Amino acid sequence: MSKSENTTRIETPQAIRGTQDIFGPDADAFAHVVETFERVRRLYRFRRVEMPVFEKTAVFSRSLGETTDVVSKEMYSFEDRGGESLTLRPEFTAGLARAYITNGWRQYAPVKLATHGPLFRYERPQKGRYRQFHQIDAEIIGAAEPTVDVELLVMADQLLKELGIADGVTLTLNTLGDAESREAWRAALIEYFRAVKADLSEDSQERLEKNPLRILDSKDPRDKVFVADAPRIDDFLNAEAQDFFAAVTSGLDAAGVAWERNGALVRGLDYYRHTAFEFVTTRLGAQGTVLGGGRYDGLMESLGGPATPAVGWAAGIERLAMLVGELPYDRSDVAVVAESREREVDASVLVAAYRRAGFSAEAFVTGSPRKRYDKAQKTQPHTIVSLDFRDQQYVNGFKCDEALYPKMAEVQAILDHFIKA
RNA sequence: GCGACUGUAGCUCAGUUGGUUAGAGCGCCGGUUUGUGGUACCGGAGGUCGAGGGUUCGAACCCCUUCAGUCGCCCCA
C-alpha cells in the first residue's frame, strides 16, 4: 500500500500573522543588537530585570488611560480560566512601574533598570512593525533631575554609535513642559485648530476631539499649512519647565551629543512631562523612529502608586537589526572532516577536543564521505583537518586557509597530540 | 479598520492570445572524475501552481471569495 493512497493530508498549522521566525543573518544581527545593549547597559550601571510577558489588563489600561483605541483594539487581551482579564505586554514601562510599586523598589531609588524581550500589539504588519516584536528598554525611576535625562540620552547615543548606525540617525528633542504648562499649551492648540477645523483633513478633524496634539505630526499637506503657525510649547513653559529643558539641552551639548529641536514631537498620554525624544532615520520607510522615550512623571500615580519621577526609552530590536545589516560571516576555527566511515568516531573525538580547548569547531561526518570535504570548505573554516582511511592506511590532512590565522599553531598542536594518542 | 501590489519545487524565478505529461538555476541526495582537493560531469528525489468556488470542451493563466506576504494610510503606548 503506497502512502498516497491511505494517508489523509495533514494540514501544517501556519504561523500567527505578524510573527516572525528569525534565522540566519537576521538572527545574527538581532543577537548583535542585544549583546551590544547588554554591554553598554553595564557600562552605565543599569541593572538587569526580567519581567513577566503578561500582566493584568488593568496594568496597561490604567496607564494608557484615555486612548481607548489602543486599549480596546490594539492589545492582546484574553481571559484566563478564572475569568481574569490578562494582556500580553504591549510595552515595558507599565509593567516596570507596577513592579516598582508592588515590590517596594523605592528602597533602591533612584534605580536604573534595563530589560529586553518580546512585546505584543495587535496591529497590521508592515515594514518594521510586527504583532510580536522585540525591544530593548532602559528606565531610571525615582529621580527628578534633568541630569538623569541626559545620562539616559547619552547612553542611547553611545549604543547607536557602538552599533555603527549613528550615521543618518538624528536625535530629535522636545519638551512637553510640566503638568501646568502642558495643559495650557494643549488648550491653546485646541482653540487654534478649532478655528480652522473645516479646512483640516478628515483625520485631523477627528484628532481635534480625541488627541489634538497629534495634529502636529500629521502627514497631510492640508494640516501642515496650519501646523507651521500653531502655538508653540515654548510660549507656555513656566520658569521651572524652561530651566529643566535648558538643563537637558546644555547637558547634551556638554556630553557632545548632537540633537535637533522638534516642536511637533508629542506624546498622546497625559503622564508624559518635560523631555520627549526620538532618534529618527529616513532609512526605514514609514517607520522612522529607531529609539524613543521621555519623562513620565505622572505614570506611577495612575497605577495607584506614590508620585514618582521617571524617565526611560525603548527601541525596536528588529529595526536596529535592519540598520545594522549583514554582519561579517563568523568563520569557525576548525572543520574536522571524516572522509571515510572508518574515521567518523575519530572526527567526533577530535572535534570535542578542539571545543574543550576553546576553538569553535564543526565535524563533517554525515552524507556522502566523498563530498564532505567540499561541504566543509564551503563553510569557510580557518583550518580544515581531514581524516581518511585509504589503501588500508590512516591518512591525516591539515590545511590552514590563510597563513595569517593567528591560532594555527595551536590548532595543529591539538591535531598532533590527537594523532599520537 | 482602509488601500495598492504579490502568491508556481526547499530558495530565486520562467511559464506564449487559456491547449498534451508545468520548467530552469541554486540547494539537497546518490554516483563518476579529481586526491591536499572549493573542479567538472551523470543521475535522482522534490509541485494539491496559496486555498475554495465559478466561466470554459479545456484554467498556473479569466472572474468571485478567502488566506498569507509586501508596502502605505489610520494608530503608535
Short mmCIF file of C-alpha atoms (C1' of nucleotides) in Angstrom, two decimals:
data_model
loop_
_atom_site.label_atom_id
_atom_site.label_comp_id
_atom_site.label_asym_id
_atom_site.label_seq_id
_atom_site.Cartn_x
_atom_site.Cartn_y
_atom_site.Cartn_z
CA MET A 1 0.00 0.00 0.00
CA SER A 2 1.50 3.26 -1.03
CA LYS A 3 1.49 6.34 1.12
CA SER A 4 -0.51 8.44 -1.24
CA GLU A 5 -3.41 6.01 -1.19
CA ASN A 6 -4.10 5.81 2.51
CA THR A 7 -2.82 8.97 4.13
CA THR A 8 -5.07 11.90 4.67
CA ARG A 9 -3.28 15.16 4.23
CA ILE A 10 -2.16 16.74 7.48
CA GLU A 11 -2.54 20.47 7.34
CA THR A 12 0.52 22.26 8.66
CA PRO A 13 -0.57 24.98 11.07
CA GLN A 14 0.68 28.33 9.88
CA ALA A 15 2.49 30.90 11.94
CA ILE A 16 0.42 33.64 13.53
CA ARG A 17 0.11 36.73 11.40
CA GLY A 18 2.69 39.33 12.26
CA THR A 19 5.04 36.92 13.99
CA GLN A 20 8.47 36.15 12.62
CA ASP A 21 10.88 33.26 12.63
CA ILE A 22 14.24 34.97 12.70
CA PHE A 23 17.13 32.96 11.32
CA GLY A 24 20.47 33.31 9.60
CA PRO A 25 21.94 36.78 9.08
CA ASP A 26 18.82 38.37 10.59
CA ALA A 27 19.21 36.34 13.74
CA ASP A 28 22.89 37.27 13.91
CA ALA A 29 22.08 40.96 13.63
CA PHE A 30 19.36 40.59 16.25
CA ALA A 31 21.75 38.91 18.69
CA HIS A 32 24.37 41.56 17.99
CA VAL A 33 21.94 44.31 18.96
CA VAL A 34 21.04 42.58 22.22
CA GLU A 35 24.67 41.83 23.07
CA THR A 36 25.69 45.40 22.39
CA PHE A 37 22.84 46.69 24.52
CA GLU A 38 23.82 44.39 27.38
CA ARG A 39 27.41 45.58 27.19
CA VAL A 40 26.54 49.29 27.08
CA ARG A 41 23.96 48.92 29.82
CA ARG A 42 26.66 47.53 32.11
CA LEU A 43 28.91 50.46 31.29
CA TYR A 44 26.19 52.75 32.57
CA ARG A 45 25.45 50.50 35.55
CA PHE A 46 21.85 49.78 34.65
CA ARG A 47 20.54 46.72 36.46
CA ARG A 48 19.06 43.88 34.51
CA VAL A 49 15.41 43.00 35.22
CA GLU A 50 13.39 40.04 33.96
CA MET A 51 9.71 40.80 33.67
CA PRO A 52 6.57 38.73 33.06
CA VAL A 53 5.31 38.73 29.50
CA PHE A 54 1.73 39.20 30.66
CA GLU A 55 0.01 41.24 33.32
CA LYS A 56 -3.48 42.00 34.49
CA THR A 57 -5.10 44.10 31.81
CA ALA A 58 -5.53 46.95 34.29
CA VAL A 59 -1.76 47.48 34.39
CA PHE A 60 -1.90 48.67 30.80
CA SER A 61 -5.43 50.06 30.57
CA ARG A 62 -4.89 52.36 33.55
CA SER A 63 -1.60 53.66 32.30
CA LEU A 64 -2.85 54.11 28.76
CA GLY A 65 -6.00 55.70 30.05
CA GLU A 66 -7.99 57.76 27.66
CA THR A 67 -6.70 56.44 24.35
CA THR A 68 -9.43 53.90 24.05
CA ASP A 69 -8.45 52.73 20.56
CA VAL A 70 -5.15 51.50 21.84
CA VAL A 71 -6.66 49.65 24.77
CA SER A 72 -9.66 48.14 23.06
CA LYS A 73 -8.27 47.36 19.61
CA GLU A 74 -4.56 47.05 19.82
CA MET A 75 -3.81 44.92 22.83
CA TYR A 76 -3.68 41.14 23.01
CA SER A 77 -6.11 40.62 25.87
CA PHE A 78 -7.79 37.41 26.95
CA GLU A 79 -9.43 35.82 29.96
CA ASP A 80 -7.69 33.16 31.98
CA ARG A 81 -9.58 30.21 33.44
CA GLY A 82 -10.57 32.21 36.47
CA GLY A 83 -12.18 34.87 34.31
CA GLU A 84 -9.43 37.40 34.94
CA SER A 85 -8.58 39.69 32.03
CA LEU A 86 -4.92 39.42 31.15
CA THR A 87 -2.89 41.17 28.47
CA LEU A 88 0.33 40.33 26.69
CA ARG A 89 2.58 43.27 27.42
CA PRO A 90 2.45 45.94 24.69
CA GLU A 91 5.30 47.89 26.32
CA PHE A 92 7.76 47.56 29.17
CA THR A 93 7.15 50.77 31.06
CA ALA A 94 3.78 49.98 32.64
CA GLY A 95 4.93 46.59 33.88
CA LEU A 96 8.12 48.06 35.32
CA ALA A 97 6.10 50.75 37.06
CA ARG A 98 3.82 48.09 38.53
CA ALA A 99 6.81 46.09 39.72
CA TYR A 100 8.38 49.18 41.23
CA ILE A 101 5.24 49.72 43.30
CA THR A 102 4.37 46.13 44.22
CA ASN A 103 7.94 45.11 45.05
CA GLY A 104 8.81 48.22 47.00
CA TRP A 105 11.70 49.18 44.73
CA ARG A 106 11.51 52.66 46.24
CA GLN A 107 14.18 51.37 48.58
CA TYR A 108 16.59 51.31 45.63
CA ALA A 109 15.54 54.67 44.22
CA PRO A 110 16.80 56.14 42.09
CA VAL A 111 17.06 52.82 40.29
CA LYS A 112 18.39 52.28 36.79
CA LEU A 113 16.73 49.34 35.05
CA ALA A 114 17.36 47.61 31.74
CA THR A 115 15.49 44.78 30.08
CA HIS A 116 14.65 43.36 26.69
CA GLY A 117 12.27 40.84 25.19
CA PRO A 118 9.09 40.34 23.19
CA LEU A 119 6.14 42.72 23.16
CA PHE A 120 2.72 42.28 21.55
CA ARG A 121 0.47 44.69 19.73
CA TYR A 122 -2.49 43.79 17.57
CA GLU A 123 -1.60 45.88 14.54
CA ARG A 124 -1.47 45.46 10.79
CA PRO A 125 2.05 44.28 9.96
CA GLN A 126 4.23 46.46 7.75
CA LYS A 127 7.87 47.27 7.37
CA GLY A 128 9.50 47.15 10.80
CA ARG A 129 6.18 46.54 12.57
CA TYR A 130 5.10 43.15 13.80
CA ARG A 131 2.49 41.82 16.19
CA GLN A 132 5.17 40.15 18.22
CA PHE A 133 8.22 42.36 18.17
CA HIS A 134 11.17 42.89 20.45
CA GLN A 135 12.56 45.85 22.28
CA ILE A 136 15.45 46.85 24.43
CA ASP A 137 14.45 49.15 27.25
CA ALA A 138 16.13 51.40 29.79
CA GLU A 139 14.47 53.32 32.59
CA ILE A 140 15.55 55.47 35.51
CA ILE A 141 12.90 55.53 38.20
CA GLY A 142 12.84 57.81 41.20
CA ALA A 143 14.96 60.74 40.06
CA ALA A 144 13.50 64.10 39.08
CA GLU A 145 16.72 65.78 37.99
CA PRO A 146 17.42 66.61 34.35
CA THR A 147 20.87 65.08 34.73
CA VAL A 148 19.32 61.60 34.57
CA ASP A 149 17.51 62.52 31.34
CA VAL A 150 20.91 63.43 29.99
CA GLU A 151 22.52 60.22 31.21
CA LEU A 152 19.80 58.19 29.54
CA LEU A 153 20.20 60.04 26.26
CA VAL A 154 23.96 59.80 26.30
CA MET A 155 23.60 56.07 26.84
CA ALA A 156 21.24 55.79 23.86
CA ASP A 157 23.62 57.82 21.75
CA GLN A 158 26.55 55.60 22.67
CA LEU A 159 24.54 52.47 21.94
CA LEU A 160 23.70 53.66 18.42
CA LYS A 161 27.31 54.61 17.83
CA GLU A 162 28.59 51.26 19.03
CA LEU A 163 26.10 49.53 16.77
CA GLY A 164 27.61 51.55 13.95
CA ILE A 165 24.27 53.01 12.88
CA ALA A 166 24.55 56.56 14.18
CA ASP A 167 25.11 57.93 10.67
CA GLY A 168 21.81 59.09 9.25
CA VAL A 169 20.14 58.89 12.65
CA THR A 170 19.37 62.13 14.43
CA LEU A 171 18.19 62.81 17.94
CA THR A 172 15.08 64.94 17.88
CA LEU A 173 14.08 66.53 21.13
CA ASN A 174 11.17 68.39 22.63
CA THR A 175 9.74 69.36 25.95
CA LEU A 176 6.13 68.90 26.92
CA GLY A 177 6.58 71.07 29.99
CA ASP A 178 5.26 70.22 33.42
CA ALA A 179 1.61 69.41 34.01
CA GLU A 180 0.63 73.05 34.18
CA SER A 181 2.36 74.26 31.01
CA ARG A 182 1.36 71.16 29.11
CA GLU A 183 -2.32 71.78 29.84
CA ALA A 184 -2.11 75.44 28.84
CA TRP A 185 -0.44 74.52 25.55
CA ARG A 186 -2.96 71.83 24.84
CA ALA A 187 -5.86 74.23 25.40
CA ALA A 188 -4.29 76.78 23.10
CA LEU A 189 -3.79 74.17 20.37
CA ILE A 190 -7.39 73.08 20.54
CA GLU A 191 -8.56 76.66 20.30
CA TYR A 192 -6.24 77.34 17.36
CA PHE A 193 -7.20 74.28 15.35
CA ARG A 194 -10.88 74.54 16.13
CA ALA A 195 -10.95 77.91 14.39
CA VAL A 196 -9.81 76.27 11.13
CA LYS A 197 -11.43 72.90 11.69
CA ALA A 198 -13.26 72.82 8.37
CA ASP A 199 -10.01 73.13 6.43
CA LEU A 200 -8.23 70.34 8.26
CA SER A 201 -8.00 66.79 6.95
CA GLU A 202 -10.76 64.41 7.97
CA ASP A 203 -8.33 62.56 10.19
CA SER A 204 -7.27 65.72 11.96
CA GLN A 205 -10.83 66.86 12.50
CA GLU A 206 -11.24 63.63 14.39
CA ARG A 207 -7.96 64.12 16.23
CA LEU A 208 -9.15 67.52 17.40
CA GLU A 209 -11.53 65.75 19.77
CA LYS A 210 -9.54 62.66 20.61
CA ASN A 211 -5.88 63.62 20.54
CA PRO A 212 -5.28 67.22 19.45
CA LEU A 213 -1.50 67.13 19.97
CA ARG A 214 -1.28 64.54 17.21
CA ILE A 215 -2.38 67.05 14.60
CA LEU A 216 1.12 68.48 14.90
CA ASP A 217 2.73 65.48 13.26
CA SER A 218 0.08 64.87 10.62
CA LYS A 219 1.43 63.92 7.22
CA ASP A 220 -1.44 65.55 5.37
CA PRO A 221 -0.46 68.75 3.49
CA ARG A 222 -3.82 70.30 4.35
CA ASP A 223 -2.83 70.16 8.01
CA LYS A 224 0.77 71.18 7.54
CA VAL A 225 -0.08 74.72 6.48
CA PHE A 226 -1.74 75.31 9.83
CA VAL A 227 0.79 73.35 11.86
CA ALA A 228 3.51 75.78 10.81
CA ASP A 229 1.86 78.63 12.70
CA ALA A 230 0.38 76.62 15.56
CA PRO A 231 1.03 77.71 19.16
CA ARG A 232 4.44 76.57 20.37
CA ILE A 233 5.07 74.93 23.72
CA ASP A 234 7.83 77.45 24.37
CA ASP A 235 5.27 80.17 24.87
CA PHE A 236 3.58 78.22 27.62
CA LEU A 237 6.51 76.97 29.64
CA ASN A 238 6.77 78.34 33.14
CA ALA A 239 10.18 79.19 34.56
CA GLU A 240 10.66 75.80 36.16
CA ALA A 241 9.90 73.93 32.95
CA GLN A 242 12.16 76.23 30.97
CA ASP A 243 15.02 75.60 33.35
CA PHE A 244 14.51 71.88 33.16
CA PHE A 245 14.67 71.81 29.39
CA ALA A 246 17.66 74.14 29.33
CA ALA A 247 19.46 71.83 31.72
CA VAL A 248 18.80 68.84 29.46
CA THR A 249 19.95 70.55 26.28
CA SER A 250 23.06 72.05 27.83
CA GLY A 251 23.86 68.67 29.36
CA LEU A 252 23.66 67.06 25.92
CA ASP A 253 25.86 69.77 24.45
CA ALA A 254 28.41 69.24 27.19
CA ALA A 255 28.39 65.49 26.51
CA GLY A 256 28.85 66.09 22.80
CA VAL A 257 25.52 64.57 21.81
CA ALA A 258 24.06 66.23 18.72
CA TRP A 259 20.35 66.99 18.85
CA GLU A 260 17.67 68.87 16.94
CA ARG A 261 14.64 70.59 18.34
CA ASN A 262 11.35 69.25 17.08
CA GLY A 263 8.47 71.31 18.45
CA ALA A 264 5.97 68.90 16.90
CA LEU A 265 7.25 65.88 18.79
CA VAL A 266 4.46 64.99 21.20
CA ARG A 267 3.14 62.19 23.36
CA GLY A 268 -0.54 61.37 23.42
CA LEU A 269 -0.64 60.33 27.04
CA ASP A 270 -1.06 62.77 29.87
CA TYR A 271 1.52 61.28 32.18
CA TYR A 272 4.39 62.40 29.96
CA ARG A 273 6.17 65.50 31.23
CA HIS A 274 9.17 67.51 30.17
CA THR A 275 11.59 65.65 27.95
CA ALA A 276 10.33 63.76 24.90
CA PHE A 277 12.77 62.44 22.34
CA GLU A 278 13.13 60.19 19.32
CA PHE A 279 16.13 59.08 17.37
CA VAL A 280 14.84 59.08 13.80
CA THR A 281 16.06 57.94 10.41
CA THR A 282 14.81 58.16 6.86
CA ARG A 283 16.24 54.76 6.06
CA LEU A 284 13.30 52.66 7.29
CA GLY A 285 10.39 53.86 5.18
CA ALA A 286 7.35 54.96 7.14
CA GLN A 287 8.73 53.61 10.41
CA GLY A 288 11.31 56.29 11.07
CA THR A 289 11.68 56.07 14.82
CA VAL A 290 14.65 54.00 15.87
CA LEU A 291 14.58 54.71 19.58
CA GLY A 292 12.12 56.78 21.56
CA GLY A 293 11.23 57.78 25.06
CA GLY A 294 10.71 60.54 27.53
CA ARG A 295 9.93 61.53 31.05
CA TYR A 296 6.74 60.11 32.54
CA ASP A 297 6.48 61.65 35.99
CA GLY A 298 2.72 61.12 36.10
CA LEU A 299 2.60 57.37 35.43
CA MET A 300 3.07 55.92 38.92
CA GLU A 301 0.07 57.78 40.26
CA SER A 302 -2.18 56.50 37.50
CA LEU A 303 -1.28 53.00 38.75
CA GLY A 304 -2.14 53.90 42.32
CA GLY A 305 1.45 54.39 43.44
CA PRO A 306 3.15 57.35 45.06
CA ALA A 307 4.15 60.28 42.86
CA THR A 308 7.44 59.11 41.38
CA PRO A 309 9.50 60.83 38.72
CA ALA A 310 10.80 58.57 35.98
CA VAL A 311 12.29 58.68 32.53
CA GLY A 312 13.04 55.96 30.01
CA TRP A 313 13.38 54.84 26.45
CA ALA A 314 12.82 51.79 24.31
CA ALA A 315 13.99 50.73 20.87
CA GLY A 316 12.78 48.06 18.48
CA ILE A 317 15.41 45.36 18.10
CA GLU A 318 14.20 44.41 14.61
CA ARG A 319 14.56 47.97 13.39
CA LEU A 320 18.00 48.33 14.89
CA ALA A 321 18.96 44.99 13.34
CA MET A 322 17.76 46.20 9.93
CA LEU A 323 20.04 49.21 10.22
CA VAL A 324 22.94 47.09 11.39
CA GLY A 325 22.54 44.98 8.26
CA GLU A 326 24.57 41.91 7.48
CA LEU A 327 27.44 41.21 9.85
CA PRO A 328 30.71 39.67 8.70
CA TYR A 329 30.38 35.90 8.50
CA ASP A 330 31.54 34.18 11.66
CA ARG A 331 34.02 31.59 10.42
CA SER A 332 34.76 28.52 12.51
CA ASP A 333 38.29 27.90 13.77
CA VAL A 334 38.32 24.29 12.68
CA ALA A 335 36.40 21.92 10.44
CA VAL A 336 37.10 18.24 11.03
CA VAL A 337 36.21 16.07 8.05
CA ALA A 338 35.76 12.30 8.23
CA GLU A 339 36.43 11.36 4.62
CA SER A 340 35.69 7.72 5.23
CA ARG A 341 33.31 5.96 7.56
CA GLU A 342 36.19 4.39 9.49
CA ARG A 343 37.20 7.81 10.79
CA GLU A 344 33.84 9.15 11.91
CA VAL A 345 34.41 8.32 15.56
CA ASP A 346 37.88 9.87 15.36
CA ALA A 347 36.36 13.03 13.96
CA SER A 348 33.87 13.26 16.81
CA VAL A 349 36.61 12.77 19.38
CA LEU A 350 38.90 15.33 17.76
CA VAL A 351 36.22 17.98 17.34
CA ALA A 352 35.35 17.60 21.02
CA ALA A 353 38.99 18.16 21.91
CA TYR A 354 39.02 21.37 19.93
CA ARG A 355 35.89 22.62 21.61
CA ARG A 356 37.28 21.86 25.08
CA ALA A 357 40.32 23.91 24.14
CA GLY A 358 38.09 26.84 23.26
CA PHE A 359 38.04 26.59 19.48
CA SER A 360 34.82 26.81 17.52
CA ALA A 361 34.78 23.56 15.61
CA GLU A 362 32.45 21.59 13.41
CA ALA A 363 32.63 17.93 12.43
CA PHE A 364 31.60 16.78 8.96
CA VAL A 365 30.50 13.21 9.43
CA THR A 366 27.24 12.94 7.54
CA GLY A 367 26.24 12.39 3.92
CA SER A 368 28.47 11.06 1.22
CA PRO A 369 32.04 10.74 2.57
CA ARG A 370 33.43 11.88 -0.75
CA LYS A 371 31.56 15.14 -0.61
CA ARG A 372 32.23 16.05 2.97
CA TYR A 373 35.44 17.90 2.26
CA ASP A 374 33.74 20.17 -0.25
CA LYS A 375 30.91 20.73 2.15
CA ALA A 376 33.39 21.70 4.86
CA GLN A 377 35.23 24.09 2.59
CA LYS A 378 32.05 25.91 1.75
CA THR A 379 31.66 26.91 5.39
CA GLN A 380 34.98 28.79 5.10
CA PRO A 381 36.71 27.46 8.22
CA HIS A 382 40.07 28.92 9.14
CA THR A 383 41.55 25.44 9.20
CA ILE A 384 40.48 22.06 7.88
CA VAL A 385 41.52 18.73 9.33
CA SER A 386 40.94 15.77 7.05
CA LEU A 387 40.74 12.25 8.48
CA ASP A 388 40.79 9.49 5.87
CA PHE A 389 41.31 5.76 5.59
CA ARG A 390 42.66 4.88 2.18
CA ASP A 391 44.53 1.86 0.83
CA GLN A 392 44.44 0.34 4.34
CA GLN A 393 46.22 3.45 5.67
CA TYR A 394 45.20 6.19 8.04
CA VAL A 395 45.77 9.49 6.28
CA ASN A 396 45.51 12.80 8.10
CA GLY A 397 45.46 16.15 6.35
CA PHE A 398 45.77 19.64 7.70
CA LYS A 399 45.20 22.85 5.84
CA CYS A 400 45.11 26.39 7.07
CA ASP A 401 43.25 28.59 4.69
CA GLU A 402 45.18 31.73 5.48
CA ALA A 403 48.74 31.90 6.70
CA LEU A 404 47.83 34.82 8.90
CA TYR A 405 45.42 32.87 11.07
CA PRO A 406 46.96 33.53 14.49
CA LYS A 407 45.90 30.32 16.20
CA MET A 408 47.16 27.95 13.50
CA ALA A 409 49.98 26.53 15.60
CA GLU A 410 47.64 25.72 18.50
CA VAL A 411 45.16 24.04 16.19
CA GLN A 412 47.94 21.97 14.69
CA ALA A 413 49.31 21.05 18.11
CA ILE A 414 45.96 19.62 19.18
CA LEU A 415 45.84 17.58 15.98
CA ASP A 416 49.39 16.26 16.52
CA HIS A 417 48.54 15.31 20.07
CA PHE A 418 45.44 13.51 18.83
CA ILE A 419 47.38 11.56 16.19
CA LYS A 420 49.90 10.30 18.74
CA ALA A 421 47.24 9.21 21.18
"C1'" G B 1 -10.14 49.10 10.24
"C1'" C B 2 -8.79 51.10 4.82
"C1'" G B 3 -5.87 50.94 0.09
"C1'" A B 4 -2.22 49.18 -3.61
"C1'" C B 5 0.77 45.24 -5.23
"C1'" U B 6 2.26 39.99 -4.91
"C1'" G B 7 1.45 34.25 -4.05
"C1'" U B 8 4.36 28.41 -9.37
"C1'" A B 9 9.87 22.94 -6.40
"C1'" G B 10 13.49 23.87 -0.04
"C1'" C B 11 15.31 29.10 -2.23
"C1'" U B 12 15.33 32.76 -6.55
"C1'" C B 13 12.29 32.84 -10.66
"C1'" A B 14 10.47 31.42 -16.14
"C1'" G B 15 5.84 29.70 -17.98
"C1'" U B 16 3.49 32.37 -25.15
"C1'" U B 17 -3.62 35.16 -27.14
"C1'" G B 18 -6.46 29.72 -21.99
"C1'" G B 19 -4.38 23.99 -25.17
"C1'" U B 20 -0.64 17.36 -24.37
"C1'" U B 21 2.97 14.86 -19.08
"C1'" A B 22 4.32 22.66 -15.51
"C1'" G B 23 10.32 24.19 -16.47
"C1'" A B 24 15.42 26.50 -15.26
"C1'" G B 25 19.30 27.95 -11.88
"C1'" C B 26 20.85 27.24 -6.98
"C1'" G B 27 20.36 23.86 -2.90
"C1'" C B 28 19.62 18.64 -1.36
"C1'" C B 29 20.53 13.14 -2.15
"C1'" G B 30 23.31 9.26 -5.00
"C1'" G B 31 27.32 8.23 -8.38
"C1'" U B 32 31.77 9.20 -11.64
"C1'" U B 33 36.13 12.37 -12.03
"C1'" U B 34 39.85 14.94 -9.01
"C1'" G B 35 43.14 13.07 -4.44
"C1'" U B 36 45.93 18.30 -0.18
"C1'" G B 37 41.25 18.63 -3.02
"C1'" G B 38 36.24 24.86 -3.12
"C1'" U B 39 36.60 21.36 -10.21
"C1'" A B 40 33.70 19.07 -13.94
"C1'" C B 41 30.12 15.59 -15.46
"C1'" C B 42 25.93 11.88 -14.93
"C1'" G B 43 21.61 10.59 -12.34
"C1'" G B 44 17.65 11.20 -8.56
"C1'" A B 45 14.14 12.98 -5.10
"C1'" G B 46 11.05 17.12 -4.54
"C1'" G B 47 4.92 20.69 -7.14
"C1'" U B 48 -2.96 19.92 -4.26
"C1'" C B 49 0.65 26.25 -9.42
"C1'" G B 50 -1.66 29.59 -1.55
"C1'" A B 51 -7.00 27.71 -0.61
"C1'" G B 52 -12.30 27.41 -2.11
"C1'" G B 53 -15.84 28.34 -5.81
"C1'" G B 54 -17.13 29.95 -10.89
"C1'" U B 55 -16.61 30.59 -16.52
"C1'" U B 56 -14.91 27.04 -20.40
"C1'" C B 57 -14.56 21.22 -24.35
"C1'" G B 58 -10.11 22.63 -21.60
"C1'" A B 59 -7.53 27.17 -16.28
"C1'" A B 60 -0.94 28.16 -13.31
"C1'" C B 61 -3.25 31.89 -16.83
"C1'" C B 62 -10.01 34.83 -16.95
"C1'" C B 63 -13.93 36.12 -12.77
"C1'" C B 64 -15.54 35.98 -7.44
"C1'" U B 65 -14.41 34.80 -2.39
"C1'" U B 66 -10.84 33.70 1.19
"C1'" C B 67 -5.94 33.15 3.42
"C1'" A B 68 -0.97 34.81 3.51
"C1'" G B 69 3.05 38.21 2.29
"C1'" U B 70 4.98 43.21 0.97
"C1'" C B 71 4.39 48.47 1.09
"C1'" G B 72 1.46 52.60 2.60
"C1'" C B 73 -2.84 55.03 5.48
"C1'" C B 74 -5.04 55.01 10.47
"C1'" C B 75 -2.74 54.18 15.18
"C1'" C B 76 1.79 54.46 17.57
"C1'" A B 77 1.90 53.19 24.45
#
